[in-house]
Short mmCIF file of C-alpha atoms in Angstrom, two decimals:
data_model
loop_
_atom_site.label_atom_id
_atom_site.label_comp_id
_atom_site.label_asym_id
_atom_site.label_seq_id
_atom_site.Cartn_x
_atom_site.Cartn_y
_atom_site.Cartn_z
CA UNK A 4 0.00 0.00 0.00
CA UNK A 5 1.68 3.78 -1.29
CA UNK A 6 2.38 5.92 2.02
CA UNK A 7 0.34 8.72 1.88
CA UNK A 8 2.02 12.63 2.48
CA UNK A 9 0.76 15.73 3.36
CA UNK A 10 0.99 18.51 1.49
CA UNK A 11 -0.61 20.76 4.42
CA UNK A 12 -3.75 22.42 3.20
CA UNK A 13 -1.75 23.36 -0.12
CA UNK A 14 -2.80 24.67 -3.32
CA UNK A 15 -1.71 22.17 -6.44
CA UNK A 16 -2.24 24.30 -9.51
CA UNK A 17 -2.26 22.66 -13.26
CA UNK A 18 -2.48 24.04 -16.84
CA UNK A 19 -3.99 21.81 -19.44
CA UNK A 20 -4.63 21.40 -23.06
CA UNK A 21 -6.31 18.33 -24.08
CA UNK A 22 -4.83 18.23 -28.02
CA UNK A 23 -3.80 14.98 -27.95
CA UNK A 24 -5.09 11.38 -26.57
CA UNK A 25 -1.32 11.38 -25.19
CA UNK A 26 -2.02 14.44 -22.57
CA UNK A 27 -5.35 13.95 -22.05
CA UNK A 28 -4.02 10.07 -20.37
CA UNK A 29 -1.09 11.58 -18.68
CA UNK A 30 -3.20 14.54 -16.84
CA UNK A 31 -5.43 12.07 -15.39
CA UNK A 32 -2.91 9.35 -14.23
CA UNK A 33 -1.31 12.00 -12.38
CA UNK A 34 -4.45 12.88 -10.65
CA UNK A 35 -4.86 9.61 -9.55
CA UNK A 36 -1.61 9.73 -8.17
CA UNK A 37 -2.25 12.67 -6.30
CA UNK A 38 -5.47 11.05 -4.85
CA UNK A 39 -3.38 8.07 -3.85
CA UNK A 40 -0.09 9.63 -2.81
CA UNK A 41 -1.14 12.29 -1.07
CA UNK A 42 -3.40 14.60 1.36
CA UNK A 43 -4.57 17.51 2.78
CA UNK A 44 -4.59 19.47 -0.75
CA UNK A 45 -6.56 21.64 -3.21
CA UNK A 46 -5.97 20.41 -7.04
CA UNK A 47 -7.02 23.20 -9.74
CA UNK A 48 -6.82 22.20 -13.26
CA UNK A 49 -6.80 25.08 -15.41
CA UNK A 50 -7.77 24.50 -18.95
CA UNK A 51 -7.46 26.66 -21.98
CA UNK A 52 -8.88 25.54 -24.92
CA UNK A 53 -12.02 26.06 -27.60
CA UNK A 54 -14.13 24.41 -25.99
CA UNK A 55 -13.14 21.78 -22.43
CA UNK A 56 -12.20 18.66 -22.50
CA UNK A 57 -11.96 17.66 -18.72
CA UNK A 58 -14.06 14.86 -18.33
CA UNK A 59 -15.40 14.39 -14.99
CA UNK A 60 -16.60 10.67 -15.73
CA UNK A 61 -12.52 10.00 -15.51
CA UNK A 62 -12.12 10.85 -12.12
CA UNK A 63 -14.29 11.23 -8.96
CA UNK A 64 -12.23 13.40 -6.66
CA UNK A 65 -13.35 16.03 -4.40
CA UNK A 66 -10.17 17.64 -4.07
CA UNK A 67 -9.81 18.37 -7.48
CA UNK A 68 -11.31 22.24 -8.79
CA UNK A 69 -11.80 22.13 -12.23
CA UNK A 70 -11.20 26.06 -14.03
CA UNK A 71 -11.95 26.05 -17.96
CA UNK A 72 -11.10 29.20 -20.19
CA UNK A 73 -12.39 29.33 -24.22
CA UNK A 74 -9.32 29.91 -25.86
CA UNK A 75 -8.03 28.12 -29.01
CA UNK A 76 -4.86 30.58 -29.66
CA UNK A 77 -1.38 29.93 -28.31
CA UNK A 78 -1.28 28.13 -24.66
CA UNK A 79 -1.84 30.60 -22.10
CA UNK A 80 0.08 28.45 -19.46
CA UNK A 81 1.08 31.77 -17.65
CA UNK A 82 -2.39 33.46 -17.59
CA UNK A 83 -3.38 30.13 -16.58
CA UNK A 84 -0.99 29.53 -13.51
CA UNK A 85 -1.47 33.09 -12.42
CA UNK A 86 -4.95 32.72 -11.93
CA UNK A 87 -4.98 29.16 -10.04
CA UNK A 88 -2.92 31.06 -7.79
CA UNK A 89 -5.10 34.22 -7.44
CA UNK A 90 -8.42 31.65 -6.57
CA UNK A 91 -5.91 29.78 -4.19
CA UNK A 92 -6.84 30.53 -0.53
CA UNK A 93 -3.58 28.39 0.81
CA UNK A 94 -0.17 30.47 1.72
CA UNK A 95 1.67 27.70 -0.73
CA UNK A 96 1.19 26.58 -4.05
CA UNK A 97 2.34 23.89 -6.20
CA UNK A 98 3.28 24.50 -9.45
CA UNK A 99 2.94 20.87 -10.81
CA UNK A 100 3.33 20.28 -14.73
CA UNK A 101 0.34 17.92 -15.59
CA UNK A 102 2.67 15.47 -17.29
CA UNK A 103 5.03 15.34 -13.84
CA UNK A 104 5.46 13.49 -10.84
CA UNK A 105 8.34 14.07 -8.32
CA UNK A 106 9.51 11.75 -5.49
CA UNK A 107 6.37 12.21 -2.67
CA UNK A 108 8.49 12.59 0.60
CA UNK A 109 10.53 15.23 -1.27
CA UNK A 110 7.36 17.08 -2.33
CA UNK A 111 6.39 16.74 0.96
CA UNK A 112 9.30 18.22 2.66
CA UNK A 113 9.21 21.32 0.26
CA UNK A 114 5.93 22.65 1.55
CA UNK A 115 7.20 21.89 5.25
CA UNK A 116 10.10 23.87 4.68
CA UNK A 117 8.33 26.66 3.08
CA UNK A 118 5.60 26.46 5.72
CA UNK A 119 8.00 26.43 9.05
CA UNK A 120 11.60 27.86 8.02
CA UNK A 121 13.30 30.68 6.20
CA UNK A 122 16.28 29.52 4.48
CA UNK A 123 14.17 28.76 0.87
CA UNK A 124 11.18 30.36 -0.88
CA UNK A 125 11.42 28.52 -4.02
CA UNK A 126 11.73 24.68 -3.91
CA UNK A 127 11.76 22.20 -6.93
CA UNK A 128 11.70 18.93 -5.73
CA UNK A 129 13.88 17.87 -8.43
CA UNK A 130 17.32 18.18 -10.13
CA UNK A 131 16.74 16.09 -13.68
CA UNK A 132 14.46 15.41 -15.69
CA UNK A 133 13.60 11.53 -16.92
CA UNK A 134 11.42 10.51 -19.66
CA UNK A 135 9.55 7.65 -19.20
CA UNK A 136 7.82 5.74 -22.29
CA UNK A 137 6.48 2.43 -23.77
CA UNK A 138 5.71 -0.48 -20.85
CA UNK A 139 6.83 1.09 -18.33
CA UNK A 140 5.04 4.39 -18.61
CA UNK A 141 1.93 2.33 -19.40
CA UNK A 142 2.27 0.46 -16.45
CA UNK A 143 2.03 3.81 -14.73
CA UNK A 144 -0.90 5.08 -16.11
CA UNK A 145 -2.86 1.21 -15.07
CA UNK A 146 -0.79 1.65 -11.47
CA UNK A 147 -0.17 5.17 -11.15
CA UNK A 148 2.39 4.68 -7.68
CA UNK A 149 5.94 6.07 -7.83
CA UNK A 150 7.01 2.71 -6.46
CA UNK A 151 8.10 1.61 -9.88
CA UNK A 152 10.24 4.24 -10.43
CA UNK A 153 12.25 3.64 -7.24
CA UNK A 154 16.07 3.80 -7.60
CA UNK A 155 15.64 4.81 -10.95
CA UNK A 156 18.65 8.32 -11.57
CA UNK A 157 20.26 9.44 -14.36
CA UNK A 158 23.30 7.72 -13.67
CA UNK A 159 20.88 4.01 -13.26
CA UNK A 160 18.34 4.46 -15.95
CA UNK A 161 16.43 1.25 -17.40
CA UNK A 162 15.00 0.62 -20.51
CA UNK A 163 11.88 3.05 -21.12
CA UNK A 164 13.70 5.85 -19.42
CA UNK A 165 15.82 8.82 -20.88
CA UNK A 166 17.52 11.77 -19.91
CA UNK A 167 14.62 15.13 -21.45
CA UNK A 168 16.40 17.78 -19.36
CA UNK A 169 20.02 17.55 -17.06
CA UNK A 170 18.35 20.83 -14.94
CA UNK A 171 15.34 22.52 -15.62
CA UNK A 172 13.31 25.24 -13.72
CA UNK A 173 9.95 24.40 -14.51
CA UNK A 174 8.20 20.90 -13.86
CA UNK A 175 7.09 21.71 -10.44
CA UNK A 176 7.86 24.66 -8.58
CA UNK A 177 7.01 25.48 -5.01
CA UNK A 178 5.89 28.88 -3.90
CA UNK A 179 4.76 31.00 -1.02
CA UNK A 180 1.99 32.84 -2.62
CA UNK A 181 2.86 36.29 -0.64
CA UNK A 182 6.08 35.73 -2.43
CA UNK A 183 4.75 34.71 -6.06
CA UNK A 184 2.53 37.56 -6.50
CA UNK A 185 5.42 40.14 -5.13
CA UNK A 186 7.62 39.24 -7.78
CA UNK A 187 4.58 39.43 -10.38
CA UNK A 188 3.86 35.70 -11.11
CA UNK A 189 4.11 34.50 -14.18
CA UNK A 190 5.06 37.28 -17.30
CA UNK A 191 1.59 36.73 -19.56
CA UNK A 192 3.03 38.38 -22.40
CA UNK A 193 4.69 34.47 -22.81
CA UNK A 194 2.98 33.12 -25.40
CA UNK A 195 2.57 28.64 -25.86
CA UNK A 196 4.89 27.02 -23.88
CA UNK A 197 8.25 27.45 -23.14
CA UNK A 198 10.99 30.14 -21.65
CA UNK A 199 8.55 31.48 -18.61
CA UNK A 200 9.69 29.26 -16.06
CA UNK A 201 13.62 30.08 -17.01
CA UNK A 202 11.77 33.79 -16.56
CA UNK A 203 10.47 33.41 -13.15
CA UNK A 204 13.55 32.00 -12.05
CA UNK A 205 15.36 35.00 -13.30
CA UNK A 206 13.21 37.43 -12.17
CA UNK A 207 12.43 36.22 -8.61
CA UNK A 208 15.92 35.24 -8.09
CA UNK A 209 17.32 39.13 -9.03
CA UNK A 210 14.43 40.10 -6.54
CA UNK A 211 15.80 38.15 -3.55
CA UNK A 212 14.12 34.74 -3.27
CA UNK A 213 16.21 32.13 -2.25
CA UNK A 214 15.48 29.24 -5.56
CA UNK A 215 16.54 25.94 -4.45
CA UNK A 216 16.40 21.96 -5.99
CA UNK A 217 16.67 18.63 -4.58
CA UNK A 218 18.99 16.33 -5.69
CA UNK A 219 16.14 13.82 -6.90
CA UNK A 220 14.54 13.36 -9.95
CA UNK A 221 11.27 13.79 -11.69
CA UNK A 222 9.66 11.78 -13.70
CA UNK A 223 7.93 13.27 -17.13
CA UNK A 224 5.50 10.92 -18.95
CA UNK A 225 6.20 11.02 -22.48
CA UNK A 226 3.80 12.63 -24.95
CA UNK A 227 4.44 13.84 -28.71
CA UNK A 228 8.24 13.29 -28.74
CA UNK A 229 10.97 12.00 -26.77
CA UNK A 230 12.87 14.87 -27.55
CA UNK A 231 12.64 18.85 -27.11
CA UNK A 232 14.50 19.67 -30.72
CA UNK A 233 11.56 20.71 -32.60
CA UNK A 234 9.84 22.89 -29.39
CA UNK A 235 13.08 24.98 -29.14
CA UNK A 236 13.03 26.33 -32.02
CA UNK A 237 9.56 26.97 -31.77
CA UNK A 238 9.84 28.64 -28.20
CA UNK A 239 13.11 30.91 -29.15
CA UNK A 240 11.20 33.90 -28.87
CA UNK A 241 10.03 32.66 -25.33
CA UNK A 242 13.72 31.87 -24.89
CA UNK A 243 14.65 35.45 -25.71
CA UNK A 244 12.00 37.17 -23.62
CA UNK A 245 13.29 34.90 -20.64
CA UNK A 246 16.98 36.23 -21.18
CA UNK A 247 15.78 39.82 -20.95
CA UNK A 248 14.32 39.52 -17.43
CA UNK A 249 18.63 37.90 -16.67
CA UNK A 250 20.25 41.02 -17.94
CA UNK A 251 17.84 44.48 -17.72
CA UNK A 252 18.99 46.83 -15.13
CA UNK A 253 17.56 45.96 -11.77
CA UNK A 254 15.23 49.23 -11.49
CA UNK A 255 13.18 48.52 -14.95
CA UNK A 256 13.06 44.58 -13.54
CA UNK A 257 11.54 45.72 -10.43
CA UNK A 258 9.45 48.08 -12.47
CA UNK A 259 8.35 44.66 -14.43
CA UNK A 260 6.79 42.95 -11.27
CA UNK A 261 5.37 45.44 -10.02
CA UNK A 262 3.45 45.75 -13.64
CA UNK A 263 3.05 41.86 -13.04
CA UNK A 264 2.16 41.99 -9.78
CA UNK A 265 -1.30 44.25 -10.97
CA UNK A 266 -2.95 41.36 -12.29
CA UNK A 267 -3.38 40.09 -8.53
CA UNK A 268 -4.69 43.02 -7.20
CA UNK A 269 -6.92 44.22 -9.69
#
């Protein structure tokens, strides 16, 4: 039987597009892991699309808050985040990719640490990234427990596992809220995916947060490609918005979230 963890009355926040049979599977294995990993949390799936796809008859979960937005254009995932964490009423959210699942305990101990102690105010519960594919990610979406995934790193990867990213700053993301909406959220002007998590982690960083990562990994169940080639080039001028927020003088940065930060207030 999976342990079960708390994640102390905090606010889990997903984006979602249903475009393919591939995410639409993924998004609700990880809510059942949720439902059987953890407790004492708020789930809010926010969906952008032209018209919703979330299909209650999948899943029977009172925790889960279902948010749905008509919009066909590019992926508001920003817009989309920033607003799970404006309905949140918990002083932590979880920024939690709907394709991603991290080790539990480590999730866990993030919102502990964030709750009761000063020395972070960014956690990712995570250092790499690890693709998982063919049996072994079906066998997670019949069974979704991170049990099978146990002992699994970058340096002992099995078959049905790569290496997607060596470091990244998205996947999931732990925030106070006080401290997300000071440094602005999310930048909306983002458009699709891509480049607004490297952003954030510019941005908040320059403004004082403390960003930190475990040394564990997270697992990211494969859809579209087992690559990221073909997205980079379509996210470059994500990519190039990002770098701005690393290199503008510090008084038109703070100038930026406080812009930003508008969009909570309002």
């Amino acid at each position: 039987m999976t342990e079960k963890f708390s994640l102390f009355n905090a606010s889990v926040i997903m984006s979602y597009r249903g475009n393919t049979p591939e995410r639409e599977d993924n998004l609700y294995a990880v809510l059942r892991h949720f439902d059987l990993t953890y407790t004492d949390y708020t789930l809010f799936v926010m969906e952008a699309d032209a018209t919703p796809k979330f299909d209650w008859k999948r899943l029977s979960d009172d925790k889960v808050r279902h948010v749905f937005f008509p919009n066909a254009g590019p992926f508001p995932k920003a817009m989309l985040y920033n607003t799970g964490a404006k309905l949140s009423q918990s002083d932590i959210l979880v920024f939690n990719d709907v394709d991603c699942i991290a080790e539990p305990k480590a999730v866990s101990d993030c919102v502990r640490e964030l709750i009761h102690f000063q020395a972070h105010d960014v956690l990712c519960p995570f250092w790499e990234m690890i693709n998982v594919t063919g049996a072994l990610k079906q066998q997670f979406l019949s069974e979704p427990r991170y049990e099978m995934f146990n002992g699994i790193t970058k340096d002992a990867l099995v078959p049905d596992t790569s290496i997607l990213y060596e470091r990244n700053a998205g996947g999931i993301f732990i925030f106070r809220r006080k401290d997300f909406v000071r440094v602005g959220g999310l930048n909306m002007a983002f458009k699709g995916w891509g480049g607004e998590d490297s952003e954030l982690l510019h941005r908040a960083t320059r403004l004082g947060l403390k960003w930190s990562s475990l040394g564990t990994p997270l697992f990211h169940m494969n859809h579209d490609s087992v690559n990221r080639d073909g997205w980079r080039e379509q996210a470059m001028p994500n990519v190039e918005l990002g770098n701005q927020s690393e290199n503008m003088p510090m008084e038109q940065l703070q100038a930026l979230a406080e812009e930003l930060r508008q969009f909570f207030v309002a």
